[in-house]
Coordinates of C-alpha atoms in Angstrom, one line a residue:
M1 CA -86.3 73.9 52.6
T2 CA -86.0 77.1 54.5
H3 CA -83.9 77.3 57.7
D4 CA -87.0 77.2 59.8
E5 CA -88.2 74.1 58.0
V6 CA -84.9 72.3 58.5
T7 CA -84.9 73.3 62.2
G8 CA -88.4 71.8 62.4
A9 CA -87.4 68.5 60.8
V10 CA -84.3 68.0 62.9
R11 CA -84.2 68.9 66.6
P12 CA -82.2 72.1 67.3
L13 CA -79.3 70.6 69.4
T14 CA -79.0 67.7 66.9
L15 CA -78.9 70.1 64.0
A16 CA -76.2 72.2 65.7
W17 CA -74.2 69.0 66.3
V18 CA -74.6 67.9 62.6
N19 CA -73.5 71.4 61.5
R20 CA -70.3 71.1 63.5
H21 CA -69.3 68.0 61.5
L22 CA -69.9 69.5 58.0
E23 CA -67.2 71.1 55.9
V24 CA -66.7 74.8 56.0
G25 CA -69.4 76.6 54.0
E26 CA -71.8 73.6 54.0
Q27 CA -75.3 73.6 55.5
V28 CA -78.3 71.3 55.7
V29 CA -80.7 72.3 53.0
G30 CA -83.1 69.4 53.0
V31 CA -84.4 66.6 55.3
E32 CA -86.2 63.4 54.2
E33 CA -87.6 60.8 56.6
L34 CA -86.5 57.3 55.7
H35 CA -89.1 54.7 56.2
G36 CA -88.7 51.0 57.1
G37 CA -86.7 51.3 60.3
I38 CA -88.1 49.7 63.5
T39 CA -85.8 50.8 66.3
A40 CA -84.8 54.4 65.4
E41 CA -85.7 57.6 63.5
M42 CA -83.8 57.7 60.2
R43 CA -83.4 60.8 58.1
R44 CA -81.6 61.6 54.9
L45 CA -80.0 65.0 55.1
T46 CA -79.3 67.0 51.9
I47 CA -76.1 69.0 52.4
G48 CA -75.5 72.1 50.3
T49 CA -71.8 72.3 49.4
R50 CA -69.6 75.3 48.9
D51 CA -69.6 74.9 45.1
G52 CA -73.4 75.0 44.9
G53 CA -73.8 71.3 44.7
T54 CA -75.3 68.8 47.1
R55 CA -74.4 65.6 48.9
H56 CA -76.3 63.4 51.4
L57 CA -75.7 62.1 54.9
V58 CA -77.9 59.8 57.0
L59 CA -78.9 60.6 60.6
R60 CA -79.9 57.8 63.0
T61 CA -81.6 58.9 66.2
F62 CA -82.9 56.6 69.0
V63 CA -85.9 58.1 70.7
D64 CA -87.8 55.1 72.0
P65 CA -87.1 54.8 75.8
Y66 CA -86.0 51.2 75.5
F67 CA -83.5 51.9 72.8
V68 CA -82.3 55.1 74.4
E69 CA -81.4 53.0 77.4
H70 CA -79.3 50.7 75.2
A71 CA -78.2 53.3 72.7
E72 CA -74.6 53.7 74.0
D73 CA -73.8 50.1 73.3
L74 CA -75.7 49.9 70.0
L75 CA -74.3 53.1 68.5
H76 CA -70.7 52.2 69.6
R77 CA -71.2 48.8 68.0
E78 CA -72.4 50.3 64.8
A79 CA -69.7 53.0 64.6
D80 CA -67.0 50.3 65.3
A81 CA -68.5 48.0 62.7
L82 CA -68.6 50.7 60.1
A83 CA -64.9 51.6 60.8
V84 CA -64.0 47.9 60.3
L85 CA -66.0 47.7 57.0
A86 CA -64.4 50.8 55.6
D87 CA -61.3 48.8 54.6
T88 CA -63.3 45.9 53.1
D89 CA -65.3 45.2 49.9
V90 CA -68.5 45.1 51.9
P91 CA -70.5 48.2 50.8
A92 CA -71.5 50.0 54.0
P93 CA -71.8 53.6 55.2
A94 CA -68.8 55.4 56.7
P95 CA -69.2 56.9 60.2
V96 CA -69.1 60.7 60.3
A97 CA -69.8 61.4 64.0
V98 CA -71.5 59.6 66.9
D99 CA -73.1 60.9 70.1
P100 CA -74.1 57.7 71.9
G101 CA -74.8 59.2 75.2
A102 CA -76.7 62.3 73.9
A103 CA -74.0 64.6 75.3
H104 CA -74.7 67.1 72.4
C105 CA -78.0 66.0 70.9
E106 CA -81.5 65.7 72.3
Y107 CA -81.2 61.9 71.8
P108 CA -78.4 59.4 71.0
S109 CA -77.5 59.8 67.4
L110 CA -75.1 58.6 64.7
L111 CA -74.3 60.6 61.5
M112 CA -73.0 58.6 58.6
T113 CA -72.5 58.7 54.8
H114 CA -75.4 58.0 52.5
L115 CA -75.3 55.1 50.0
P116 CA -77.1 54.9 46.7
G117 CA -79.8 52.3 45.9
R118 CA -83.0 51.3 47.5
T119 CA -84.5 48.4 49.4
V120 CA -86.5 46.0 47.2
L121 CA -89.3 43.9 48.8
A122 CA -91.3 42.8 45.9
D123 CA -91.8 39.2 45.0
E124 CA -90.9 40.0 41.4
G125 CA -87.2 39.4 40.7
L126 CA -86.5 37.5 44.0
E127 CA -84.9 34.6 42.2
A128 CA -82.1 37.0 41.1
R129 CA -81.8 38.8 44.4
V130 CA -81.4 35.8 46.7
P131 CA -78.0 34.7 45.3
L132 CA -76.7 38.3 45.7
L133 CA -77.9 38.4 49.3
A134 CA -76.2 35.1 50.0
R135 CA -72.9 36.1 48.4
H136 CA -72.8 39.4 50.4
L137 CA -73.5 37.5 53.6
V138 CA -70.6 35.1 52.9
A139 CA -68.3 38.1 52.4
I140 CA -69.4 39.5 55.7
H141 CA -68.7 36.3 57.5
A142 CA -65.3 36.1 56.0
L143 CA -64.2 39.3 57.8
R144 CA -61.7 38.8 60.7
P145 CA -61.5 42.1 62.6
A146 CA -58.6 42.6 65.0
D147 CA -61.2 43.4 67.7
R148 CA -64.1 41.1 67.8
P149 CA -67.6 42.5 68.5
Q150 CA -69.5 41.2 71.5
E151 CA -70.8 37.6 71.5
Y152 CA -74.3 37.2 70.0
Q153 CA -77.4 37.3 72.2
A154 CA -80.3 35.0 71.6
W155 CA -83.6 36.9 71.0
T156 CA -85.9 34.4 72.7
T157 CA -85.9 31.4 75.0
A158 CA -88.1 28.3 75.1
D159 CA -90.0 29.6 78.0
A160 CA -90.8 32.9 76.3
V161 CA -92.2 31.4 73.0
V162 CA -95.9 32.2 72.5
P163 CA -97.2 30.6 69.2
P164 CA -99.3 32.8 67.0
H165 CA -103.0 32.4 67.1
G166 CA -104.1 29.4 65.2
A167 CA -100.6 27.9 64.9
D168 CA -100.0 24.2 64.8
A169 CA -99.7 23.5 68.5
V170 CA -98.0 20.2 68.1
A171 CA -95.4 21.6 65.7
W172 CA -94.7 24.6 67.9
A173 CA -94.3 22.4 71.0
A174 CA -91.7 20.3 69.1
A175 CA -90.0 23.4 67.8
T176 CA -89.8 24.9 71.3
D177 CA -88.3 21.7 72.7
V178 CA -85.5 22.0 70.1
I179 CA -84.4 25.4 71.4
R180 CA -84.7 24.3 75.0
K181 CA -81.6 22.2 74.4
P182 CA -78.1 23.8 74.9
A183 CA -76.8 25.7 71.9
P184 CA -74.6 23.7 69.6
R185 CA -70.9 24.4 69.5
Y186 CA -69.9 26.6 66.7
E187 CA -67.0 28.4 65.0
G188 CA -67.4 32.1 65.5
R189 CA -67.9 34.5 62.6
F190 CA -68.4 38.3 62.2
L191 CA -72.2 38.7 62.1
H192 CA -74.3 41.5 60.9
R193 CA -77.0 40.0 63.1
D194 CA -79.9 41.8 61.4
F195 CA -79.2 40.9 57.8
H196 CA -82.4 40.8 55.7
P197 CA -83.8 42.5 52.6
G198 CA -84.9 45.6 54.5
N199 CA -81.3 46.3 55.4
V200 CA -79.9 45.8 51.9
L201 CA -79.8 48.4 49.1
F202 CA -80.0 47.4 45.4
D203 CA -79.3 49.2 42.2
E204 CA -81.5 47.8 39.4
P205 CA -80.7 49.7 36.2
S206 CA -83.6 49.6 33.8
H207 CA -84.9 46.6 35.7
D208 CA -82.3 44.4 34.0
A209 CA -81.7 41.4 36.2
A210 CA -78.3 40.8 34.7
A211 CA -77.2 44.3 35.9
L212 CA -78.6 43.9 39.4
R213 CA -76.1 44.7 42.2
I214 CA -76.1 45.4 45.9
T215 CA -74.9 49.0 46.6
G216 CA -75.1 48.8 50.4
V217 CA -75.7 46.9 53.6
V218 CA -77.0 49.1 56.4
D219 CA -78.1 49.0 60.1
W220 CA -75.1 47.5 61.9
V221 CA -76.2 48.2 65.5
Q222 CA -76.5 44.5 66.3
T223 CA -73.1 43.5 65.0
S224 CA -72.0 40.4 66.9
W225 CA -69.7 37.4 67.0
G226 CA -71.4 34.0 66.6
P227 CA -72.4 31.2 64.3
A228 CA -72.9 31.9 60.6
D229 CA -76.1 29.9 60.9
L230 CA -77.6 32.6 63.0
D231 CA -77.3 35.3 60.3
V232 CA -78.6 32.8 57.7
A233 CA -81.5 31.9 60.0
H234 CA -82.5 35.6 60.4
C235 CA -82.5 36.3 56.7
S236 CA -84.3 33.0 56.0
T237 CA -87.1 33.9 58.5
N238 CA -87.6 37.3 57.0
L239 CA -87.7 35.9 53.5
A240 CA -90.2 33.3 54.6
M241 CA -92.5 35.9 56.1
L242 CA -92.0 38.4 53.3
H243 CA -92.2 36.0 50.3
G244 CA -93.3 32.6 51.5
P245 CA -91.8 29.6 53.5
A246 CA -90.1 28.1 50.4
W247 CA -87.8 31.1 50.1
G248 CA -86.8 30.7 53.8
L249 CA -85.5 27.3 52.9
R250 CA -84.0 28.4 49.6
F251 CA -81.7 31.1 51.2
A252 CA -79.7 28.5 53.2
E253 CA -79.1 26.6 50.0
A254 CA -78.0 29.8 48.2
Y255 CA -75.6 30.6 51.1
E256 CA -73.9 27.3 50.7
E257 CA -73.8 27.6 46.9
A258 CA -72.0 30.9 47.4
G259 CA -69.3 29.2 49.4
G260 CA -70.7 29.7 52.9
V261 CA -70.3 26.9 55.5
L262 CA -73.2 26.0 57.9
A263 CA -73.4 23.7 60.9
A264 CA -72.4 20.1 60.1
T265 CA -75.6 18.3 61.2
A266 CA -79.3 18.8 60.4
G267 CA -80.1 19.0 64.1
E268 CA -77.6 21.9 64.6
R269 CA -79.0 23.8 61.7
L270 CA -82.5 23.3 62.9
Y271 CA -81.6 24.7 66.3
W272 CA -80.3 28.0 64.9
R273 CA -83.2 28.4 62.3
L274 CA -85.8 27.8 65.0
L275 CA -84.0 30.0 67.5
D276 CA -84.5 32.9 65.1
A277 CA -88.0 32.0 63.8
L278 CA -89.5 31.5 67.2
A279 CA -88.2 34.9 68.3
F280 CA -90.9 36.5 66.0
A281 CA -93.7 34.5 67.5
S282 CA -95.1 36.9 70.1
D283 CA -95.3 39.9 67.8
V284 CA -94.8 40.0 64.0
E285 CA -96.4 43.5 63.6
P286 CA -93.1 45.5 64.1
V287 CA -91.7 43.8 60.9
A288 CA -95.0 43.6 59.0
R289 CA -95.8 47.3 59.4
P290 CA -92.7 48.6 57.5
W291 CA -93.4 46.1 54.7
R292 CA -96.9 47.4 54.3
E293 CA -95.7 51.0 54.4
A294 CA -93.3 50.0 51.6
G295 CA -96.2 48.8 49.5
R296 CA -96.7 45.2 50.5
V297 CA -100.2 46.0 51.8
E298 CA -101.3 42.3 51.7
L299 CA -98.9 41.5 54.5
T300 CA -101.3 41.9 57.3
T301 CA -100.3 40.7 60.8
R302 CA -102.4 37.6 60.3
A303 CA -100.9 36.8 56.9
V304 CA -97.4 37.1 58.3
E305 CA -98.3 34.9 61.3
E306 CA -99.6 32.2 58.9
R307 CA -96.4 32.3 56.9
L308 CA -94.3 32.1 60.1
D309 CA -96.3 29.1 61.2
A310 CA -95.9 27.4 57.8
Y311 CA -92.2 28.1 57.9
V312 CA -91.7 26.5 61.3
N313 CA -93.6 23.4 60.1
S314 CA -91.4 23.3 56.9
L315 CA -88.2 23.5 59.0
L316 CA -89.3 20.6 61.2
E317 CA -90.1 18.6 58.0
A318 CA -86.9 19.4 56.3
L319 CA -84.4 19.2 59.2
G320 CA -86.2 17.5 62.1

């Protein structure tokens, strides 16, 4: 890319800020928009190095007014989480620079290292990927940082739940009554809080399932302290909508097979699973759209709503 093209792809103040955090003699020579994000603009920056080579960085920028308002907390949380993860075996980016209040950039931004691999959202090969997802989530929950992140926040309440059009009204009323109760007591864990296939990078050499590995876990802006069940619930809901309700149920089994510990009773597990699933009820389109952009064109809003409805019913049958 020419200098003018780079300047056109990254806002001028932000580009100047990025340049201040590069090594002497380096410059941004390429910009690629990364798709799949919901809350922020994501760009991969190609950096030309002094020896004529290249390396990559990732730039997160919040531009939506709602997220700009909350950016200071979110970007501090992500930068702090990435600093904690740097000394662990959990593959995560390293923070390079953060401007949470847009003191230097046009919008709040975070610059971080780039990880190899890609997200994989296809149904094919899911049986091999689910155990890997589970093992990495167990490893995340095993972390005990000296400074805990903030306590988790529920993303819905019973009074806010609006069942999808055509959903089983009786089942949704029963599900809503479950989360109307006080939250069960829990043993706190370090949570990613947005752990799902869209935030996990895989390396799949020659499509050999035996060589499959996770190369990165990204998007740590919601890092929290709370029950392991809540992270399991969020990944389960995403798997149910992306691949079918049975995979939502399967993930919790895989998590326990990997050594993870969930709530002791079925009722407690049901509470956390439904607390997450019902949070998607009012609008599944923000998650369905990136899946379609990634090639899952059959996942229309209606199709995802039907899978969510079926998953809520399957939870009530399995744990209710």
